[in-house]
Structure formats: structure tokens, C-alpha cells
XYZ file of C-alpha atoms in Angstrom:
234
model
C -3.806 -3.186 24.485
C -4.550 -3.610 28.295
C -7.852 -2.128 30.671
C -7.059 -1.661 34.089
C -10.511 -2.338 35.683
C -11.152 -1.532 38.832
C -12.713 -4.076 41.153
C -6.355 -7.275 42.299
C -3.328 -5.701 43.086
C -2.071 -8.932 41.827
C -0.405 -7.969 38.286
C -0.065 -10.428 35.256
C 1.312 -10.046 31.425
C -0.493 -11.181 28.374
C 1.766 -11.953 25.142
C 1.734 -11.307 22.607
C -0.507 -8.717 22.171
C -0.514 -8.870 18.235
C -0.983 -12.351 16.330
C -2.019 -13.339 12.450
C -3.692 -16.547 12.151
C -3.804 -18.973 8.897
C -7.245 -20.545 8.012
C -5.405 -23.651 8.043
C -2.093 -25.448 8.886
C 0.447 -25.219 11.901
C -0.090 -21.138 11.553
C -3.832 -21.560 12.291
C -2.463 -22.662 15.926
C -0.924 -19.534 17.866
C 0.251 -19.620 21.454
C -0.116 -17.028 24.311
C 1.726 -16.632 27.741
C -0.031 -15.406 30.427
C 2.537 -15.018 33.376
C 1.907 -14.026 37.276
C 4.043 -11.753 38.370
C 2.635 -11.403 42.106
C 3.330 -13.453 45.172
C -0.405 -14.679 44.955
C -2.298 -17.304 42.735
C -4.590 -15.237 40.063
C -7.483 -16.745 38.078
C -7.644 -15.548 34.400
C -10.494 -16.671 31.664
C -9.244 -16.310 28.105
C -12.101 -15.426 25.463
C -12.458 -14.542 21.593
C -14.348 -11.285 20.429
C -15.167 -10.293 16.850
C -13.671 -6.734 16.369
C -15.505 -4.216 14.062
C -16.003 -0.318 13.617
C -18.642 1.649 13.527
C -19.512 4.850 11.236
C -17.201 6.809 13.362
C -14.341 4.474 14.103
C -15.135 3.438 17.519
C -14.258 -0.243 18.003
C -17.641 -2.409 18.413
C -16.988 -6.078 19.760
C -19.498 -9.168 19.907
C -18.743 -13.019 21.019
C -16.218 -14.532 18.801
C -16.684 -17.830 20.468
C -17.762 -19.696 17.194
C -14.081 -18.858 15.317
C -11.767 -19.932 18.119
C -10.937 -22.788 20.196
C -9.344 -22.015 23.367
C -7.164 -24.643 25.525
C -7.481 -23.801 28.581
C -9.698 -21.164 28.536
C -9.597 -20.944 32.281
C -6.892 -20.858 34.343
C -5.228 -20.544 37.691
C -1.789 -19.472 37.791
C 0.598 -19.901 40.872
C 2.347 -17.131 41.998
C 5.830 -16.386 39.874
C 4.670 -18.919 37.287
C 3.571 -18.718 33.656
C 0.783 -20.710 31.615
C 0.712 -21.319 27.749
C -2.473 -20.886 26.204
C -3.395 -22.594 22.853
C -5.565 -20.773 20.505
C -6.958 -22.546 17.125
C -8.786 -20.974 14.344
C -11.850 -22.734 13.650
C -13.569 -20.383 11.210
C -14.016 -20.327 7.644
C -11.755 -21.230 5.560
C -12.022 -19.119 2.668
C -11.227 -15.281 3.786
C -10.957 -12.895 1.048
C -11.074 -9.992 3.728
C -9.068 -10.185 6.717
C -10.785 -11.034 9.787
C -10.230 -8.903 12.717
C -10.805 -10.044 16.990
C -9.642 -9.894 20.032
C -7.960 -12.460 22.420
C -9.229 -11.543 26.040
C -7.472 -12.099 29.076
C -9.256 -11.377 32.007
C -8.402 -11.574 35.705
C -11.298 -12.645 37.860
C -11.786 -12.771 41.423
C -9.914 -15.467 43.039
C -9.716 -15.515 47.134
C -9.116 -19.158 47.920
C -6.409 -19.578 50.761
C -5.770 -15.938 51.032
C -5.932 -14.300 54.344
C -8.362 -11.686 54.626
C -5.974 -9.614 56.444
C -4.193 -9.751 52.723
C -6.800 -7.827 50.907
C -7.427 -4.288 49.943
C -9.933 -1.562 50.026
C -9.102 -0.970 46.260
C -8.712 -4.197 44.189
C -8.024 -3.915 40.660
C -8.310 -6.810 37.869
C -6.260 -6.859 34.932
C -7.827 -7.103 31.485
C -5.827 -7.360 28.186
C -7.104 -7.292 24.732
C -4.835 -8.554 22.380
C -5.181 -7.903 18.332
C -5.643 -11.227 16.538
C -6.423 -11.339 12.933
C -6.965 -14.083 10.050
C -5.174 -13.593 6.864
C -6.974 -13.457 3.706
C -6.148 -15.288 0.789
C -4.848 -11.959 -1.084
C -3.442 -8.726 0.711
C -4.132 -5.492 -0.798
C -3.083 -2.271 1.465
C -5.224 0.869 0.063
C -7.129 3.480 2.034
C -8.394 6.484 0.159
C -10.198 9.482 1.208
C -13.939 8.897 0.005
C -15.741 12.122 1.031
C -14.476 15.535 2.071
C -17.318 18.179 3.493
C -17.815 21.131 5.595
C -20.253 20.007 8.599
C -22.642 22.945 9.761
C -20.571 23.435 12.676
C -17.646 24.687 10.258
C -15.605 21.788 10.788
C -14.029 19.372 7.946
C -15.633 16.047 7.551
C -13.170 13.469 6.320
C -14.423 9.930 5.011
C -11.583 7.228 5.341
C -12.141 4.009 3.136
C -10.069 0.729 3.865
C -10.430 -0.494 0.200
C -8.036 -2.991 0.667
C -8.413 -6.663 2.292
C -5.883 -5.875 5.481
C -6.093 -3.402 8.275
C -3.988 -0.475 7.994
C -2.662 1.855 10.842
C -2.675 5.361 9.347
C 0.988 6.523 11.016
C 2.409 9.567 9.729
C -1.007 10.268 8.150
C -0.827 12.962 5.620
C -4.133 14.204 4.020
C -4.192 16.672 0.810
C -7.529 18.709 0.544
C -8.529 20.939 -2.353
C -11.098 23.259 -2.830
C -13.238 24.181 -6.406
C -11.099 27.293 -6.618
C -7.697 25.092 -6.862
C -6.693 26.145 -3.211
C -4.769 22.930 -1.649
C -3.903 22.433 2.142
C -2.092 19.777 3.462
C -3.305 18.460 7.160
C -0.550 16.057 8.977
C -0.119 15.646 12.774
C -2.457 14.854 15.369
C -3.592 18.378 15.951
C -4.669 18.964 12.404
C -5.959 15.658 12.363
C -7.095 14.655 15.532
C -8.477 10.675 16.162
C -6.695 10.092 13.039
C -3.156 10.284 12.906
C -1.975 6.512 13.734
C -5.281 4.904 14.283
C -5.961 1.556 12.991
C -8.715 1.165 10.283
C -9.599 -2.272 9.935
C -10.273 -4.037 6.543
C -13.280 -3.170 4.500
C -14.592 -0.440 6.645
C -15.213 3.065 6.407
C -15.516 5.951 8.899
C -15.955 9.649 9.016
C -14.347 11.892 11.545
C -14.401 16.049 12.072
C -11.271 17.798 12.149
C -10.591 21.371 12.296
C -11.465 23.714 9.596
C -8.281 23.973 7.626
C -6.668 27.233 7.521
C -6.800 28.158 3.021
C -9.882 26.409 1.926
C -12.740 28.267 0.915
C -16.382 27.705 2.646
C -19.095 26.296 0.987
C -16.995 24.520 -2.156
C -17.033 21.319 -3.220
C -13.674 19.182 -1.733
C -11.340 16.433 -3.198
C -8.815 14.684 -0.641
C -6.086 12.172 -0.660
C -4.522 10.556 2.073
C -0.852 8.808 2.174
C 0.730 7.179 5.280
C 3.371 5.203 6.436
C 1.786 1.644 7.050
C 3.737 -0.718 9.705
C 2.284 -3.743 11.567
C 0.941 -3.524 14.949
């Protein structure tokens, strides 16, 4: 995942966008490559962020520098060249539930030696937020729908809980909902499951999403729901 921020038309690439770290051994260190595709020298900083999710599933970040050693953390990259970044996990050695992070590569303004006539009124600074995970001692994959209820606005609120130990991508998600009278509906696709279909729910997180009211369900009932999906790592 990357963000294009308004503030160098000088593009760069940051790879890979997803990596898994071990708590110790050779796999506790991973490398990233920054490639400067432009004809100008660029400056890039690399940092770590703790990745979390709030009750609505939105991502929340905070400083994660205590968990990683990043070498080098600030670089100048010459035109049409690349720089290897070495990132080593330095956090807790006992991890029973997967830890989630972002490794952020952010371009910062750099103009040394650049002609003032070679500037633009609109410059763009590139920011990449790569996914980084620290693997748990045991992998369990399990997402459930812990609650389904009608909202005051006539929507269906579905509460998802990742009861496993690793993140899960809800690819090709299918949610089955049953009301108290025994009527059952099957929801799939982005129209029926907006902001749910294909999203990533982190290990141990619970969040609620509202979806359109499914035709065929009684109102004012007690509901039960289950989910199936095709999990694949990203």
C-alpha cells in the first residue's frame, strides 16, 4: 500500500510490500529495496509503526521504533539506482498472537544541487506503508460473526471477531444470517457487504460494520450469523 502526498515528481519504488518476521534467528531480519526511478537524487526516511484497528475497522497507528532496528533509516538515493534497507525485529521474543506493523518509506524534500529552474509549482512526495507481521508461536485461523443486530437506521450491524492468532483477509466473504423465525439469507459481494468484502482483520481484533438490510429477514428479531471466506496472505 502506498500513499501519494501533495507536497516531488521524483518517483521511487519500495519493495516488498508485505513481509513476515520471526522473533529470532535469520528470519528476524528482512531487507527492503528502495529504487529511485527518477533522474534526480531523492531523500527517503524509513520508520516503523504499530498497526492497530479500532471498533469500526479503521487503521490506527503509533510509533513502533522500539520494535525494530532499521539500517539505514535515512538515505539519499542517486538517480536510477537502488538502496537496500535492513530491518531487524527487536521486540518481545514470546509472541502468542501475531504482531502487526507498518514499515513506512517516506520521501522528504531534497533540493541540494538542483537547479531552481527544475522545480514545479506542484510537487509530490511518495509514501509507502508496507505491511509487516511478526509470526506467533502457533498459527490459528478463525474469524466469526459474534453479533448481528438491526440498527436504528434500519441497517444490519455485523460484528466480526478474529478469534485466531494471525490476520485474515476476508476474500470472497460470504455471510449467512438467520432470523428468529428461521428465515435465512446469504450475503456476498461488495454491494451486500460494503467495506467488508476482501478486507484485512488483524489478529485478536473485533469490529462492527453496517450493511444494507437484507431482503427476506424479519425486522425486530434475534439474529445469528456465520462467515466463510477464502483466506490468502497479502
